[in-house]
Amino acid sequence: MMTLDLDTLKRMVHGIITTRPDEIGCDECFEQLDRFVEMTLAGKNAAEAMPLVQDHLERCRACREEFEALLATLRALD
Ligand SMILES: [Zn+2]
């Protein structure tokens, strides 16, 4: 019998609601960074599609460097 884990769901929803909608942290940025880089490499407007990541990269030097390193690595591999 399949049961829905309500506690897990509640924690997820709580996390979504309590996170400021206009700001993401380094963990969240890092989680989405590979997709952001892939879009950039594909010539898509990653900044427009993922504005929160773009916003974080502009404010966070560590993530910006991570992004640039990832971008350079994937470009070298291509
Ligand atoms: Zn960061």
JSON list of N, CA and C and ligand atoms in Angstrom, two decimals:
[
{"chain": "A", "resi": 1, "resn": "MET", "atom": "N", "xyz": [0.83, -1.21, 0.00]},
{"chain": "A", "resi": 1, "resn": "MET", "atom": "CA", "xyz": [0.00, 0.00, 0.00]},
{"chain": "A", "resi": 1, "resn": "MET", "atom": "C", "xyz": [0.88, 1.27, 0.00]},
{"chain": "A", "resi": 2, "resn": "MET", "atom": "N", "xyz": [0.58, 2.15, -0.88]},
{"chain": "A", "resi": 2, "resn": "MET", "atom": "CA", "xyz": [1.37, 3.37, -1.00]},
{"chain": "A", "resi": 2, "resn": "MET", "atom": "C", "xyz": [0.80, 4.47, -0.12]},
{"chain": "A", "resi": 3, "resn": "THR", "atom": "N", "xyz": [1.62, 5.04, 0.67]},
{"chain": "A", "resi": 3, "resn": "THR", "atom": "CA", "xyz": [1.17, 6.15, 1.51]},
{"chain": "A", "resi": 3, "resn": "THR", "atom": "C", "xyz": [1.94, 7.41, 1.17]},
{"chain": "A", "resi": 4, "resn": "LEU", "atom": "N", "xyz": [1.27, 8.48, 1.26]},
{"chain": "A", "resi": 4, "resn": "LEU", "atom": "CA", "xyz": [1.89, 9.78, 0.99]},
{"chain": "A", "resi": 4, "resn": "LEU", "atom": "C", "xyz": [2.57, 10.26, 2.27]},
{"chain": "A", "resi": 5, "resn": "ASP", "atom": "N", "xyz": [3.82, 10.60, 2.15]},
{"chain": "A", "resi": 5, "resn": "ASP", "atom": "CA", "xyz": [4.53, 11.10, 3.31]},
{"chain": "A", "resi": 5, "resn": "ASP", "atom": "C", "xyz": [4.23, 12.58, 3.51]},
{"chain": "A", "resi": 6, "resn": "LEU", "atom": "N", "xyz": [3.21, 12.82, 4.33]},
{"chain": "A", "resi": 6, "resn": "LEU", "atom": "CA", "xyz": [2.75, 14.19, 4.51]},
{"chain": "A", "resi": 6, "resn": "LEU", "atom": "C", "xyz": [3.78, 15.08, 5.20]},
{"chain": "A", "resi": 7, "resn": "ASP", "atom": "N", "xyz": [4.52, 14.50, 6.11]},
{"chain": "A", "resi": 7, "resn": "ASP", "atom": "CA", "xyz": [5.53, 15.30, 6.80]},
{"chain": "A", "resi": 7, "resn": "ASP", "atom": "C", "xyz": [6.57, 15.83, 5.81]},
{"chain": "A", "resi": 8, "resn": "THR", "atom": "N", "xyz": [6.99, 14.94, 4.90]},
{"chain": "A", "resi": 8, "resn": "THR", "atom": "CA", "xyz": [7.96, 15.36, 3.89]},
{"chain": "A", "resi": 8, "resn": "THR", "atom": "C", "xyz": [7.38, 16.46, 3.01]},
{"chain": "A", "resi": 9, "resn": "LEU", "atom": "N", "xyz": [6.14, 16.26, 2.58]},
{"chain": "A", "resi": 9, "resn": "LEU", "atom": "CA", "xyz": [5.47, 17.26, 1.75]},
{"chain": "A", "resi": 9, "resn": "LEU", "atom": "C", "xyz": [5.36, 18.60, 2.47]},
{"chain": "A", "resi": 10, "resn": "LYS", "atom": "N", "xyz": [4.98, 18.54, 3.72]},
{"chain": "A", "resi": 10, "resn": "LYS", "atom": "CA", "xyz": [4.81, 19.78, 4.48]},
{"chain": "A", "resi": 10, "resn": "LYS", "atom": "C", "xyz": [6.12, 20.53, 4.60]},
{"chain": "A", "resi": 11, "resn": "ARG", "atom": "N", "xyz": [7.20, 19.77, 4.81]},
{"chain": "A", "resi": 11, "resn": "ARG", "atom": "CA", "xyz": [8.50, 20.42, 4.92]},
{"chain": "A", "resi": 11, "resn": "ARG", "atom": "C", "xyz": [8.89, 21.08, 3.60]},
{"chain": "A", "resi": 12, "resn": "MET", "atom": "N", "xyz": [8.58, 20.38, 2.49]},
{"chain": "A", "resi": 12, "resn": "MET", "atom": "CA", "xyz": [8.89, 20.93, 1.18]},
{"chain": "A", "resi": 12, "resn": "MET", "atom": "C", "xyz": [8.15, 22.23, 0.93]},
{"chain": "A", "resi": 13, "resn": "VAL", "atom": "N", "xyz": [6.84, 22.20, 1.22]},
{"chain": "A", "resi": 13, "resn": "VAL", "atom": "CA", "xyz": [6.01, 23.38, 1.00]},
{"chain": "A", "resi": 13, "resn": "VAL", "atom": "C", "xyz": [6.49, 24.52, 1.89]},
{"chain": "A", "resi": 14, "resn": "HIS", "atom": "N", "xyz": [6.81, 24.19, 3.12]},
{"chain": "A", "resi": 14, "resn": "HIS", "atom": "CA", "xyz": [7.30, 25.20, 4.04]},
{"chain": "A", "resi": 14, "resn": "HIS", "atom": "C", "xyz": [8.57, 25.85, 3.49]},
{"chain": "A", "resi": 15, "resn": "GLY", "atom": "N", "xyz": [9.45, 25.01, 2.96]},
{"chain": "A", "resi": 15, "resn": "GLY", "atom": "CA", "xyz": [10.69, 25.52, 2.40]},
{"chain": "A", "resi": 15, "resn": "GLY", "atom": "C", "xyz": [10.44, 26.46, 1.25]},
{"chain": "A", "resi": 16, "resn": "ILE", "atom": "N", "xyz": [9.50, 26.11, 0.40]},
{"chain": "A", "resi": 16, "resn": "ILE", "atom": "CA", "xyz": [9.18, 26.95, -0.76]},
{"chain": "A", "resi": 16, "resn": "ILE", "atom": "C", "xyz": [8.62, 28.29, -0.31]},
{"chain": "A", "resi": 17, "resn": "ILE", "atom": "N", "xyz": [7.73, 28.23, 0.65]},
{"chain": "A", "resi": 17, "resn": "ILE", "atom": "CA", "xyz": [7.06, 29.45, 1.09]},
{"chain": "A", "resi": 17, "resn": "ILE", "atom": "C", "xyz": [8.00, 30.38, 1.85]},
{"chain": "A", "resi": 18, "resn": "THR", "atom": "N", "xyz": [8.89, 29.81, 2.67]},
{"chain": "A", "resi": 18, "resn": "THR", "atom": "CA", "xyz": [9.73, 30.66, 3.51]},
{"chain": "A", "resi": 18, "resn": "THR", "atom": "C", "xyz": [10.96, 31.17, 2.79]},
{"chain": "A", "resi": 19, "resn": "THR", "atom": "N", "xyz": [11.29, 30.60, 1.63]},
{"chain": "A", "resi": 19, "resn": "THR", "atom": "CA", "xyz": [12.41, 31.12, 0.85]},
{"chain": "A", "resi": 19, "resn": "THR", "atom": "C", "xyz": [11.98, 32.41, 0.17]},
{"chain": "A", "resi": 20, "resn": "ARG", "atom": "N", "xyz": [12.81, 33.41, 0.30]},
{"chain": "A", "resi": 20, "resn": "ARG", "atom": "CA", "xyz": [12.47, 34.67, -0.37]},
{"chain": "A", "resi": 20, "resn": "ARG", "atom": "C", "xyz": [12.40, 34.44, -1.88]},
{"chain": "A", "resi": 21, "resn": "PRO", "atom": "N", "xyz": [11.33, 34.86, -2.51]},
{"chain": "A", "resi": 21, "resn": "PRO", "atom": "CA", "xyz": [11.13, 34.56, -3.94]},
{"chain": "A", "resi": 21, "resn": "PRO", "atom": "C", "xyz": [12.11, 35.26, -4.85]},
{"chain": "A", "resi": 22, "resn": "ASP", "atom": "N", "xyz": [12.74, 36.32, -4.36]},
{"chain": "A", "resi": 22, "resn": "ASP", "atom": "CA", "xyz": [13.62, 37.08, -5.23]},
{"chain": "A", "resi": 22, "resn": "ASP", "atom": "C", "xyz": [15.09, 36.75, -5.00]},
{"chain": "A", "resi": 23, "resn": "GLU", "atom": "N", "xyz": [15.34, 35.69, -4.25]},
{"chain": "A", "resi": 23, "resn": "GLU", "atom": "CA", "xyz": [16.73, 35.41, -3.92]},
{"chain": "A", "resi": 23, "resn": "GLU", "atom": "C", "xyz": [16.95, 33.92, -3.70]},
{"chain": "A", "resi": 24, "resn": "ILE", "atom": "N", "xyz": [18.04, 33.40, -4.21]},
{"chain": "A", "resi": 24, "resn": "ILE", "atom": "CA", "xyz": [18.38, 32.01, -3.94]},
{"chain": "A", "resi": 24, "resn": "ILE", "atom": "C", "xyz": [19.75, 31.95, -3.28]},
{"chain": "A", "resi": 25, "resn": "GLY", "atom": "N", "xyz": [20.02, 30.87, -2.61]},
{"chain": "A", "resi": 25, "resn": "GLY", "atom": "CA", "xyz": [21.31, 30.71, -1.95]},
{"chain": "A", "resi": 25, "resn": "GLY", "atom": "C", "xyz": [22.29, 29.96, -2.83]},
{"chain": "A", "resi": 26, "resn": "CYS", "atom": "N", "xyz": [23.50, 29.80, -2.32]},
{"chain": "A", "resi": 26, "resn": "CYS", "atom": "CA", "xyz": [24.56, 29.13, -3.08]},
{"chain": "A", "resi": 26, "resn": "CYS", "atom": "C", "xyz": [24.18, 27.68, -3.42]},
{"chain": "A", "resi": 27, "resn": "ASP", "atom": "N", "xyz": [23.56, 26.99, -2.46]},
{"chain": "A", "resi": 27, "resn": "ASP", "atom": "CA", "xyz": [23.19, 25.60, -2.71]},
{"chain": "A", "resi": 27, "resn": "ASP", "atom": "C", "xyz": [22.23, 25.49, -3.88]},
{"chain": "A", "resi": 28, "resn": "GLU", "atom": "N", "xyz": [21.23, 26.34, -3.87]},
{"chain": "A", "resi": 28, "resn": "GLU", "atom": "CA", "xyz": [20.22, 26.31, -4.93]},
{"chain": "A", "resi": 28, "resn": "GLU", "atom": "C", "xyz": [20.81, 26.74, -6.26]},
{"chain": "A", "resi": 29, "resn": "CYS", "atom": "N", "xyz": [21.67, 27.72, -6.20]},
{"chain": "A", "resi": 29, "resn": "CYS", "atom": "CA", "xyz": [22.35, 28.19, -7.40]},
{"chain": "A", "resi": 29, "resn": "CYS", "atom": "C", "xyz": [23.18, 27.07, -8.00]},
{"chain": "A", "resi": 30, "resn": "PHE", "atom": "N", "xyz": [23.92, 26.39, -7.13]},
{"chain": "A", "resi": 30, "resn": "PHE", "atom": "CA", "xyz": [24.79, 25.31, -7.59]},
{"chain": "A", "resi": 30, "resn": "PHE", "atom": "C", "xyz": [23.98, 24.18, -8.21]},
{"chain": "A", "resi": 31, "resn": "GLU", "atom": "N", "xyz": [22.82, 23.89, -7.62]},
{"chain": "A", "resi": 31, "resn": "GLU", "atom": "CA", "xyz": [21.95, 22.84, -8.14]},
{"chain": "A", "resi": 31, "resn": "GLU", "atom": "C", "xyz": [21.48, 23.14, -9.56]},
{"chain": "A", "resi": 32, "resn": "GLN", "atom": "N", "xyz": [21.30, 24.41, -9.85]},
{"chain": "A", "resi": 32, "resn": "GLN", "atom": "CA", "xyz": [20.77, 24.79, -11.16]},
{"chain": "A", "resi": 32, "resn": "GLN", "atom": "C", "xyz": [21.84, 25.24, -12.13]},
{"chain": "A", "resi": 33, "resn": "LEU", "atom": "N", "xyz": [23.08, 25.28, -11.63]},
{"chain": "A", "resi": 33, "resn": "LEU", "atom": "CA", "xyz": [24.17, 25.83, -12.42]},
{"chain": "A", "resi": 33, "resn": "LEU", "atom": "C", "xyz": [24.44, 25.04, -13.71]},
{"chain": "A", "resi": 34, "resn": "ASP", "atom": "N", "xyz": [24.37, 23.71, -13.62]},
{"chain": "A", "resi": 34, "resn": "ASP", "atom": "CA", "xyz": [24.68, 22.92, -14.82]},
{"chain": "A", "resi": 34, "resn": "ASP", "atom": "C", "xyz": [23.67, 23.21, -15.94]},
{"chain": "A", "resi": 35, "resn": "ARG", "atom": "N", "xyz": [22.41, 23.38, -15.54]},
{"chain": "A", "resi": 35, "resn": "ARG", "atom": "CA", "xyz": [21.39, 23.70, -16.53]},
{"chain": "A", "resi": 35, "resn": "ARG", "atom": "C", "xyz": [21.61, 25.10, -17.11]},
{"chain": "A", "resi": 36, "resn": "PHE", "atom": "N", "xyz": [22.00, 26.00, -16.24]},
{"chain": "A", "resi": 36, "resn": "PHE", "atom": "CA", "xyz": [22.27, 27.37, -16.66]},
{"chain": "A", "resi": 36, "resn": "PHE", "atom": "C", "xyz": [23.42, 27.40, -17.67]},
{"chain": "A", "resi": 37, "resn": "VAL", "atom": "N", "xyz": [24.47, 26.64, -17.37]},
{"chain": "A", "resi": 37, "resn": "VAL", "atom": "CA", "xyz": [25.63, 26.56, -18.26]},
{"chain": "A", "resi": 37, "resn": "VAL", "atom": "C", "xyz": [25.24, 25.92, -19.59]},
{"chain": "A", "resi": 38, "resn": "GLU", "atom": "N", "xyz": [24.45, 24.85, -19.52]},
{"chain": "A", "resi": 38, "resn": "GLU", "atom": "CA", "xyz": [24.02, 24.16, -20.75]},
{"chain": "A", "resi": 38, "resn": "GLU", "atom": "C", "xyz": [23.23, 25.10, -21.66]},
{"chain": "A", "resi": 39, "resn": "MET", "atom": "N", "xyz": [22.35, 25.89, -21.06]},
{"chain": "A", "resi": 39, "resn": "MET", "atom": "CA", "xyz": [21.56, 26.84, -21.85]},
{"chain": "A", "resi": 39, "resn": "MET", "atom": "C", "xyz": [22.46, 27.89, -22.47]},
{"chain": "A", "resi": 40, "resn": "THR", "atom": "N", "xyz": [23.43, 28.37, -21.68]},
{"chain": "A", "resi": 40, "resn": "THR", "atom": "CA", "xyz": [24.37, 29.36, -22.19]},
{"chain": "A", "resi": 40, "resn": "THR", "atom": "C", "xyz": [25.14, 28.81, -23.38]},
{"chain": "A", "resi": 41, "resn": "LEU", "atom": "N", "xyz": [25.61, 27.58, -23.25]},
{"chain": "A", "resi": 41, "resn": "LEU", "atom": "CA", "xyz": [26.37, 26.95, -24.33]},
{"chain": "A", "resi": 41, "resn": "LEU", "atom": "C", "xyz": [25.50, 26.71, -25.56]},
{"chain": "A", "resi": 42, "resn": "ALA", "atom": "N", "xyz": [24.21, 26.47, -25.34]},
{"chain": "A", "resi": 42, "resn": "ALA", "atom": "CA", "xyz": [23.29, 26.21, -26.44]},
{"chain": "A", "resi": 42, "resn": "ALA", "atom": "C", "xyz": [22.84, 27.51, -27.11]},
{"chain": "A", "resi": 43, "resn": "GLY", "atom": "N", "xyz": [23.34, 28.64, -26.60]},
{"chain": "A", "resi": 43, "resn": "GLY", "atom": "CA", "xyz": [22.99, 29.92, -27.19]},
{"chain": "A", "resi": 43, "resn": "GLY", "atom": "C", "xyz": [21.64, 30.44, -26.77]},
{"chain": "A", "resi": 44, "resn": "LYS", "atom": "N", "xyz": [21.08, 29.81, -25.73]},
{"chain": "A", "resi": 44, "resn": "LYS", "atom": "CA", "xyz": [19.79, 30.28, -25.22]},
{"chain": "A", "resi": 44, "resn": "LYS", "atom": "C", "xyz": [20.00, 31.38, -24.18]},
{"chain": "A", "resi": 45, "resn": "ASN", "atom": "N", "xyz": [18.95, 32.12, -23.93]},
{"chain": "A", "resi": 45, "resn": "ASN", "atom": "CA", "xyz": [19.04, 33.20, -22.95]},
{"chain": "A", "resi": 45, "resn": "ASN", "atom": "C", "xyz": [18.83, 32.65, -21.55]},
{"chain": "A", "resi": 46, "resn": "ALA", "atom": "N", "xyz": [19.92, 32.15, -20.96]},
{"chain": "A", "resi": 46, "resn": "ALA", "atom": "CA", "xyz": [19.84, 31.54, -19.64]},
{"chain": "A", "resi": 46, "resn": "ALA", "atom": "C", "xyz": [19.44, 32.57, -18.58]},
{"chain": "A", "resi": 47, "resn": "ALA", "atom": "N", "xyz": [19.93, 33.78, -18.74]},
{"chain": "A", "resi": 47, "resn": "ALA", "atom": "CA", "xyz": [19.63, 34.83, -17.76]},
{"chain": "A", "resi": 47, "resn": "ALA", "atom": "C", "xyz": [18.14, 35.12, -17.70]},
{"chain": "A", "resi": 48, "resn": "GLU", "atom": "N", "xyz": [17.49, 35.04, -18.86]},
{"chain": "A", "resi": 48, "resn": "GLU", "atom": "CA", "xyz": [16.06, 35.32, -18.90]},
{"chain": "A", "resi": 48, "resn": "GLU", "atom": "C", "xyz": [15.25, 34.12, -18.41]},
{"chain": "A", "resi": 49, "resn": "ALA", "atom": "N", "xyz": [15.73, 32.92, -18.75]},
{"chain": "A", "resi": 49, "resn": "ALA", "atom": "CA", "xyz": [15.02, 31.71, -18.34]},
{"chain": "A", "resi": 49, "resn": "ALA", "atom": "C", "xyz": [15.20, 31.42, -16.86]},
{"chain": "A", "resi": 50, "resn": "MET", "atom": "N", "xyz": [16.36, 31.76, -16.34]},
{"chain": "A", "resi": 50, "resn": "MET", "atom": "CA", "xyz": [16.65, 31.48, -14.93]},
{"chain": "A", "resi": 50, "resn": "MET", "atom": "C", "xyz": [17.17, 32.74, -14.25]},
{"chain": "A", "resi": 51, "resn": "PRO", "atom": "N", "xyz": [16.31, 33.73, -14.09]},
{"chain": "A", "resi": 51, "resn": "PRO", "atom": "CA", "xyz": [16.75, 35.03, -13.56]},
{"chain": "A", "resi": 51, "resn": "PRO", "atom": "C", "xyz": [17.31, 34.97, -12.14]},
{"chain": "A", "resi": 52, "resn": "LEU", "atom": "N", "xyz": [16.84, 34.02, -11.35]},
{"chain": "A", "resi": 52, "resn": "LEU", "atom": "CA", "xyz": [17.33, 33.93, -9.97]},
{"chain": "A", "resi": 52, "resn": "LEU", "atom": "C", "xyz": [18.77, 33.47, -9.92]},
{"chain": "A", "resi": 53, "resn": "VAL", "atom": "N", "xyz": [19.12, 32.57, -10.85]},
{"chain": "A", "resi": 53, "resn": "VAL", "atom": "CA", "xyz": [20.50, 32.11, -10.92]},
{"chain": "A", "resi": 53, "resn": "VAL", "atom": "C", "xyz": [21.38, 33.26, -11.41]},
{"chain": "A", "resi": 54, "resn": "GLN", "atom": "N", "xyz": [20.92, 33.93, -12.45]},
{"chain": "A", "resi": 54, "resn": "GLN", "atom": "CA", "xyz": [21.65, 35.08, -12.99]},
{"chain": "A", "resi": 54, "resn": "GLN", "atom": "C", "xyz": [21.88, 36.12, -11.89]},
{"chain": "A", "resi": 55, "resn": "ASP", "atom": "N", "xyz": [20.84, 36.38, -11.14]},
{"chain": "A", "resi": 55, "resn": "ASP", "atom": "CA", "xyz": [20.90, 37.36, -10.06]},
{"chain": "A", "resi": 55, "resn": "ASP", "atom": "C", "xyz": [21.93, 36.95, -9.01]},
{"chain": "A", "resi": 56, "resn": "HIS", "atom": "N", "xyz": [21.91, 35.67, -8.68]},
{"chain": "A", "resi": 56, "resn": "HIS", "atom": "CA", "xyz": [22.86, 35.19, -7.68]},
{"chain": "A", "resi": 56, "resn": "HIS", "atom": "C", "xyz": [24.30, 35.27, -8.19]},
{"chain": "A", "resi": 57, "resn": "LEU", "atom": "N", "xyz": [24.48, 34.94, -9.45]},
{"chain": "A", "resi": 57, "resn": "LEU", "atom": "CA", "xyz": [25.83, 34.97, -10.03]},
{"chain": "A", "resi": 57, "resn": "LEU", "atom": "C", "xyz": [26.39, 36.39, -10.03]},
{"chain": "A", "resi": 58, "resn": "GLU", "atom": "N", "xyz": [25.50, 37.37, -10.16]},
{"chain": "A", "resi": 58, "resn": "GLU", "atom": "CA", "xyz": [25.96, 38.75, -10.18]},
{"chain": "A", "resi": 58, "resn": "GLU", "atom": "C", "xyz": [26.39, 39.21, -8.79]},
{"chain": "A", "resi": 59, "resn": "ARG", "atom": "N", "xyz": [25.81, 38.57, -7.77]},
{"chain": "A", "resi": 59, "resn": "ARG", "atom": "CA", "xyz": [26.08, 39.01, -6.41]},
{"chain": "A", "resi": 59, "resn": "ARG", "atom": "C", "xyz": [27.09, 38.14, -5.68]},
{"chain": "A", "resi": 60, "resn": "CYS", "atom": "N", "xyz": [27.30, 36.90, -6.18]},
{"chain": "A", "resi": 60, "resn": "CYS", "atom": "CA", "xyz": [28.14, 35.96, -5.45]},
{"chain": "A", "resi": 60, "resn": "CYS", "atom": "C", "xyz": [29.38, 35.59, -6.26]},
{"chain": "A", "resi": 61, "resn": "ARG", "atom": "N", "xyz": [30.51, 36.04, -5.80]},
{"chain": "A", "resi": 61, "resn": "ARG", "atom": "CA", "xyz": [31.75, 35.81, -6.53]},
{"chain": "A", "resi": 61, "resn": "ARG", "atom": "C", "xyz": [32.11, 34.33, -6.61]},
{"chain": "A", "resi": 62, "resn": "ALA", "atom": "N", "xyz": [31.88, 33.60, -5.54]},
{"chain": "A", "resi": 62, "resn": "ALA", "atom": "CA", "xyz": [32.21, 32.17, -5.51]},
{"chain": "A", "resi": 62, "resn": "ALA", "atom": "C", "xyz": [31.43, 31.41, -6.58]},
{"chain": "A", "resi": 63, "resn": "CYS", "atom": "N", "xyz": [30.15, 31.68, -6.69]},
{"chain": "A", "resi": 63, "resn": "CYS", "atom": "CA", "xyz": [29.32, 30.99, -7.68]},
{"chain": "A", "resi": 63, "resn": "CYS", "atom": "C", "xyz": [29.65, 31.45, -9.09]},
{"chain": "A", "resi": 64, "resn": "ARG", "atom": "N", "xyz": [29.98, 32.71, -9.20]},
{"chain": "A", "resi": 64, "resn": "ARG", "atom": "CA", "xyz": [30.37, 33.26, -10.50]},
{"chain": "A", "resi": 64, "resn": "ARG", "atom": "C", "xyz": [31.62, 32.54, -11.02]},
{"chain": "A", "resi": 65, "resn": "GLU", "atom": "N", "xyz": [32.57, 32.33, -10.14]},
{"chain": "A", "resi": 65, "resn": "GLU", "atom": "CA", "xyz": [33.79, 31.64, -10.52]},
{"chain": "A", "resi": 65, "resn": "GLU", "atom": "C", "xyz": [33.50, 30.18, -10.87]},
{"chain": "A", "resi": 66, "resn": "GLU", "atom": "N", "xyz": [32.58, 29.59, -10.11]},
{"chain": "A", "resi": 66, "resn": "GLU", "atom": "CA", "xyz": [32.17, 28.21, -10.37]},
{"chain": "A", "resi": 66, "resn": "GLU", "atom": "C", "xyz": [31.53, 28.11, -11.76]},
{"chain": "A", "resi": 67, "resn": "PHE", "atom": "N", "xyz": [30.69, 29.08, -12.04]},
{"chain": "A", "resi": 67, "resn": "PHE", "atom": "CA", "xyz": [30.00, 29.13, -13.34]},
{"chain": "A", "resi": 67, "resn": "PHE", "atom": "C", "xyz": [31.00, 29.28, -14.48]},
{"chain": "A", "resi": 68, "resn": "GLU", "atom": "N", "xyz": [31.94, 30.19, -14.32]},
{"chain": "A", "resi": 68, "resn": "GLU", "atom": "CA", "xyz": [32.91, 30.43, -15.38]},
{"chain": "A", "resi": 68, "resn": "GLU", "atom": "C", "xyz": [33.83, 29.23, -15.59]},
{"chain": "A", "resi": 69, "resn": "ALA", "atom": "N", "xyz": [34.18, 28.56, -14.50]},
{"chain": "A", "resi": 69, "resn": "ALA", "atom": "CA", "xyz": [35.02, 27.37, -14.59]},
{"chain": "A", "resi": 69, "resn": "ALA", "atom": "C", "xyz": [34.28, 26.25, -15.32]},
{"chain": "A", "resi": 70, "resn": "LEU", "atom": "N", "xyz": [33.01, 26.08, -14.97]},
{"chain": "A", "resi": 70, "resn": "LEU", "atom": "CA", "xyz": [32.18, 25.05, -15.59]},
{"chain": "A", "resi": 70, "resn": "LEU", "atom": "C", "xyz": [31.99, 25.34, -17.09]},
{"chain": "A", "resi": 71, "resn": "LEU", "atom": "N", "xyz": [31.75, 26.60, -17.38]},
{"chain": "A", "resi": 71, "resn": "LEU", "atom": "CA", "xyz": [31.56, 27.02, -18.76]},
{"chain": "A", "resi": 71, "resn": "LEU", "atom": "C", "xyz": [32.83, 26.77, -19.58]},
{"chain": "A", "resi": 72, "resn": "ALA", "atom": "N", "xyz": [33.97, 27.15, -19.01]},
{"chain": "A", "resi": 72, "resn": "ALA", "atom": "CA", "xyz": [35.24, 26.96, -19.71]},
{"chain": "A", "resi": 72, "resn": "ALA", "atom": "C", "xyz": [35.54, 25.47, -19.92]},
{"chain": "A", "resi": 73, "resn": "THR", "atom": "N", "xyz": [35.22, 24.67, -18.93]},
{"chain": "A", "resi": 73, "resn": "THR", "atom": "CA", "xyz": [35.47, 23.23, -19.04]},
{"chain": "A", "resi": 73, "resn": "THR", "atom": "C", "xyz": [34.62, 22.61, -20.13]},
{"chain": "A", "resi": 74, "resn": "LEU", "atom": "N", "xyz": [33.33, 22.96, -20.14]},
{"chain": "A", "resi": 74, "resn": "LEU", "atom": "CA", "xyz": [32.44, 22.38, -21.14]},
{"chain": "A", "resi": 74, "resn": "LEU", "atom": "C", "xyz": [32.77, 22.86, -22.55]},
{"chain": "A", "resi": 75, "resn": "ARG", "atom": "N", "xyz": [33.22, 24.11, -22.64]},
{"chain": "A", "resi": 75, "resn": "ARG", "atom": "CA", "xyz": [33.63, 24.65, -23.95]},
{"chain": "A", "resi": 75, "resn": "ARG", "atom": "C", "xyz": [34.85, 23.91, -24.46]},
{"chain": "A", "resi": 76, "resn": "ALA", "atom": "N", "xyz": [35.77, 23.60, -23.54]},
{"chain": "A", "resi": 76, "resn": "ALA", "atom": "CA", "xyz": [36.99, 22.89, -23.91]},
{"chain": "A", "resi": 76, "resn": "ALA", "atom": "C", "xyz": [36.68, 21.47, -24.37]},
{"chain": "A", "resi": 77, "resn": "LEU", "atom": "N", "xyz": [35.68, 20.88, -23.76]},
{"chain": "A", "resi": 77, "resn": "LEU", "atom": "CA", "xyz": [35.29, 19.50, -24.10]},
{"chain": "A", "resi": 77, "resn": "LEU", "atom": "C", "xyz": [34.55, 19.43, -25.44]},
{"chain": "A", "resi": 78, "resn": "ASP", "atom": "N", "xyz": [33.85, 20.50, -25.74]},
{"chain": "A", "resi": 78, "resn": "ASP", "atom": "CA", "xyz": [33.00, 20.49, -26.92]},
{"chain": "A", "resi": 78, "resn": "ASP", "atom": "C", "xyz": [33.80, 20.33, -28.21]},
{"chain": "B", "resi": 1, "resn": "ZN", "atom": "ZN", "xyz": [26.70, 31.75, -4.27]}
]
